[in-house]
Every structure is written in C-alpha cells, then in structure tokens.
Amino acid sequence: MFDVGRRQVANVVGKEDRKAAVAAYKERKSVAGVFALRCPSAGSVWVGGAPDLDKIQNRIWFQLKMGGCPHRSLQAAWNAYGAESLVFEVVERLEDEELAFARAAALKARVAHWVAALGAEAI
C-alpha cells in the first residue's frame, strides 16, 4: 500500500510541475526578427521573417527533410548539398510591439531591407 500511495503523491507533484511548466511556456515572450539561410556551396542566400525566431529553423529544416519546402530553390540546394551546407543566422531582432499588425508591418519592411542589402531571395 505504501508504494501505491507514494506513486500517487509523485503523480500529484508531477502534475503540478507540468502545470507550472505549461504556464511558464505560455507566458514566455516570442522574439520576432529577420533570418538568413546561406548556402556557400551554391553561393545563395535566402532571407525571411518570423514572428518567433526560436522556432523558425526547426520548421524550415523539417520542411526540407520532408521534401515539402515551398521555396524550390532552397529545396534544390538542400537536395544537392545537404543539411551541412546550409547555415542559419539571425540578422536582426525586432523590438517587441504591442500591436500585432505593427509588428507584422515592421517585419515585412525589415525583410525587404535585408533582401536588398544581401542580394538574397525572399522566403
């Protein structure tokens, strides 16, 4: 009986920890910004914007691994040179905006700036 009770207590503590972790995740702030993908082997650069820079690389890498990236030139570089040849870098982090539309407009403008500055393809 003692073991069963101890497991039940452990489950309650585990649930509280899980709830605290979920609450902390929901309260975290996402950082918007502009990123670049470089392929030195192909001599290509792609620039894009993301409302959450912490997640965008995983999303793009997943799309590329599955062969479902909507950007054909990026997918072609991945297929030809492999994952090792692509370099992900954050080129600019945006300040936190209260209004979502203001943040989206600022992000769009900064992506356009970096596409022109780096001679890159927008993604």
mmCIF file of C-alpha atoms in Angstrom:
data_model
loop_
_atom_site.group_PDB
_atom_site.id
_atom_site.type_symbol
_atom_site.label_atom_id
_atom_site.label_comp_id
_atom_site.label_asym_id
_atom_site.label_seq_id
_atom_site.Cartn_x
_atom_site.Cartn_y
_atom_site.Cartn_z
ATOM 1 C CA MET A 1 0.000 0.000 0.000
ATOM 2 C CA PHE A 2 2.796 2.412 0.813
ATOM 3 C CA ASP A 3 4.262 2.142 -2.668
ATOM 4 C CA VAL A 4 0.898 2.883 -4.255
ATOM 5 C CA GLY A 5 0.482 5.932 -2.044
ATOM 6 C CA ARG A 6 3.958 7.146 -2.856
ATOM 7 C CA ARG A 7 3.272 6.818 -6.567
ATOM 8 C CA GLN A 8 0.082 8.782 -6.180
ATOM 9 C CA VAL A 9 1.939 11.543 -4.354
ATOM 10 C CA ALA A 10 4.594 11.519 -7.071
ATOM 11 C CA ASN A 11 1.896 11.880 -9.725
ATOM 12 C CA VAL A 12 0.372 14.877 -7.946
ATOM 13 C CA VAL A 13 3.756 16.576 -7.709
ATOM 14 C CA GLY A 14 4.418 15.701 -11.350
ATOM 15 C CA LYS A 15 1.100 17.249 -12.416
ATOM 16 C CA GLU A 16 1.858 20.454 -10.521
ATOM 17 C CA ASP A 17 5.294 20.672 -12.120
ATOM 18 C CA ARG A 18 3.768 20.043 -15.535
ATOM 19 C CA LYS A 19 1.151 22.765 -14.995
ATOM 20 C CA ALA A 20 3.853 25.207 -13.919
ATOM 21 C CA ALA A 21 5.952 24.358 -16.973
ATOM 22 C CA VAL A 22 2.974 24.836 -19.307
ATOM 23 C CA ALA A 23 2.124 28.170 -17.670
ATOM 24 C CA ALA A 24 5.725 29.363 -17.995
ATOM 25 C CA TYR A 25 5.775 28.339 -21.674
ATOM 26 C CA LYS A 26 2.577 30.258 -22.391
ATOM 27 C CA GLU A 27 3.881 33.374 -20.636
ATOM 28 C CA ARG A 28 7.209 33.488 -22.453
ATOM 29 C CA LYS A 29 7.729 36.229 -24.987
ATOM 30 C CA SER A 30 8.479 35.364 -28.562
ATOM 31 C CA VAL A 31 11.105 37.395 -30.376
ATOM 32 C CA ALA A 32 10.308 38.389 -33.945
ATOM 33 C CA GLY A 33 13.030 39.068 -36.435
ATOM 34 C CA VAL A 34 14.740 38.508 -39.735
ATOM 35 C CA PHE A 35 16.829 35.447 -40.504
ATOM 36 C CA ALA A 36 19.074 34.387 -43.363
ATOM 37 C CA LEU A 37 19.856 30.976 -44.759
ATOM 38 C CA ARG A 38 23.188 30.795 -46.554
ATOM 39 C CA CYS A 39 24.490 28.064 -48.798
ATOM 40 C CA PRO A 40 28.168 28.823 -49.507
ATOM 41 C CA SER A 41 28.384 25.789 -51.800
ATOM 42 C CA ALA A 42 25.716 27.217 -54.100
ATOM 43 C CA GLY A 43 26.522 30.866 -53.391
ATOM 44 C CA SER A 44 22.889 31.510 -52.499
ATOM 45 C CA VAL A 45 21.211 33.429 -49.694
ATOM 46 C CA TRP A 46 17.571 33.368 -48.634
ATOM 47 C CA VAL A 47 16.053 35.883 -46.224
ATOM 48 C CA GLY A 48 12.807 35.605 -44.321
ATOM 49 C CA GLY A 49 10.982 36.967 -41.336
ATOM 50 C CA ALA A 50 9.429 35.123 -38.434
ATOM 51 C CA PRO A 51 7.214 36.114 -35.526
ATOM 52 C CA ASP A 52 9.179 33.658 -33.356
ATOM 53 C CA LEU A 53 12.859 33.226 -34.210
ATOM 54 C CA ASP A 54 13.258 30.385 -31.723
ATOM 55 C CA LYS A 55 11.026 28.099 -33.788
ATOM 56 C CA ILE A 56 11.599 29.010 -37.418
ATOM 57 C CA GLN A 57 14.774 26.987 -38.023
ATOM 58 C CA ASN A 58 13.136 23.768 -36.837
ATOM 59 C CA ARG A 59 10.143 24.412 -39.082
ATOM 60 C CA ILE A 60 12.267 25.068 -42.168
ATOM 61 C CA TRP A 61 14.565 22.093 -41.509
ATOM 62 C CA PHE A 62 11.523 19.829 -41.093
ATOM 63 C CA GLN A 63 10.037 21.043 -44.387
ATOM 64 C CA LEU A 64 13.349 20.483 -46.149
ATOM 65 C CA LYS A 65 13.840 16.993 -44.679
ATOM 66 C CA MET A 66 10.355 16.001 -45.788
ATOM 67 C CA GLY A 67 10.914 17.465 -49.260
ATOM 68 C CA GLY A 68 7.978 19.817 -48.845
ATOM 69 C CA CYS A 69 9.610 23.220 -48.685
ATOM 70 C CA PRO A 70 7.545 25.713 -50.712
ATOM 71 C CA HIS A 71 10.720 27.531 -51.821
ATOM 72 C CA ARG A 72 12.002 25.421 -54.698
ATOM 73 C CA SER A 73 15.472 26.935 -54.936
ATOM 74 C CA LEU A 74 16.042 26.338 -51.214
ATOM 75 C CA GLN A 75 14.805 22.755 -51.509
ATOM 76 C CA ALA A 76 17.065 22.231 -54.540
ATOM 77 C CA ALA A 77 20.099 23.492 -52.582
ATOM 78 C CA TRP A 78 19.202 21.185 -49.676
ATOM 79 C CA ASN A 79 18.864 18.215 -52.017
ATOM 80 C CA ALA A 80 22.098 18.985 -53.881
ATOM 81 C CA TYR A 81 24.405 19.956 -50.999
ATOM 82 C CA GLY A 82 22.767 18.550 -47.859
ATOM 83 C CA ALA A 83 21.964 19.954 -44.444
ATOM 84 C CA GLU A 84 25.614 20.627 -43.598
ATOM 85 C CA SER A 85 25.878 23.221 -46.344
ATOM 86 C CA LEU A 86 23.037 25.420 -45.064
ATOM 87 C CA VAL A 87 23.803 27.969 -42.367
ATOM 88 C CA PHE A 88 21.003 29.597 -40.360
ATOM 89 C CA GLU A 89 21.663 33.020 -38.860
ATOM 90 C CA VAL A 90 19.596 35.721 -37.217
ATOM 91 C CA VAL A 91 20.342 39.025 -38.933
ATOM 92 C CA GLU A 92 18.012 41.265 -36.933
ATOM 93 C CA ARG A 93 15.784 41.014 -33.875
ATOM 94 C CA LEU A 94 12.803 43.341 -33.705
ATOM 95 C CA GLU A 95 11.760 45.225 -30.630
ATOM 96 C CA ASP A 96 8.591 43.989 -29.009
ATOM 97 C CA GLU A 97 5.468 45.629 -30.422
ATOM 98 C CA GLU A 98 2.159 45.694 -28.605
ATOM 99 C CA LEU A 99 0.064 45.577 -31.756
ATOM 100 C CA ALA A 100 0.331 42.540 -33.992
ATOM 101 C CA PHE A 101 -0.250 44.482 -37.222
ATOM 102 C CA ALA A 102 2.520 46.966 -36.352
ATOM 103 C CA ARG A 103 4.891 44.083 -35.690
ATOM 104 C CA ALA A 104 3.930 42.395 -38.968
ATOM 105 C CA ALA A 105 4.436 45.636 -40.929
ATOM 106 C CA ALA A 106 7.832 46.263 -39.321
ATOM 107 C CA LEU A 107 8.871 42.678 -40.008
ATOM 108 C CA LYS A 108 7.847 42.930 -43.662
ATOM 109 C CA ALA A 109 9.803 46.181 -44.095
ATOM 110 C CA ARG A 110 12.939 44.757 -42.469
ATOM 111 C CA VAL A 111 12.792 41.603 -44.600
ATOM 112 C CA ALA A 112 12.609 43.772 -47.736
ATOM 113 C CA HIS A 113 15.606 45.782 -46.490
ATOM 114 C CA TRP A 114 17.716 42.667 -45.860
ATOM 115 C CA VAL A 115 16.739 41.051 -49.160
ATOM 116 C CA ALA A 116 18.055 44.136 -50.958
ATOM 117 C CA ALA A 117 21.127 44.505 -48.724
ATOM 118 C CA LEU A 118 22.233 40.880 -49.092
ATOM 119 C CA GLY A 119 21.090 40.363 -52.665
ATOM 120 C CA ALA A 120 19.031 37.464 -51.398
ATOM 121 C CA GLU A 121 15.866 35.674 -52.360
ATOM 122 C CA ALA A 122 12.888 36.294 -50.073
ATOM 123 C CA ILE A 123 11.258 33.329 -48.402
#
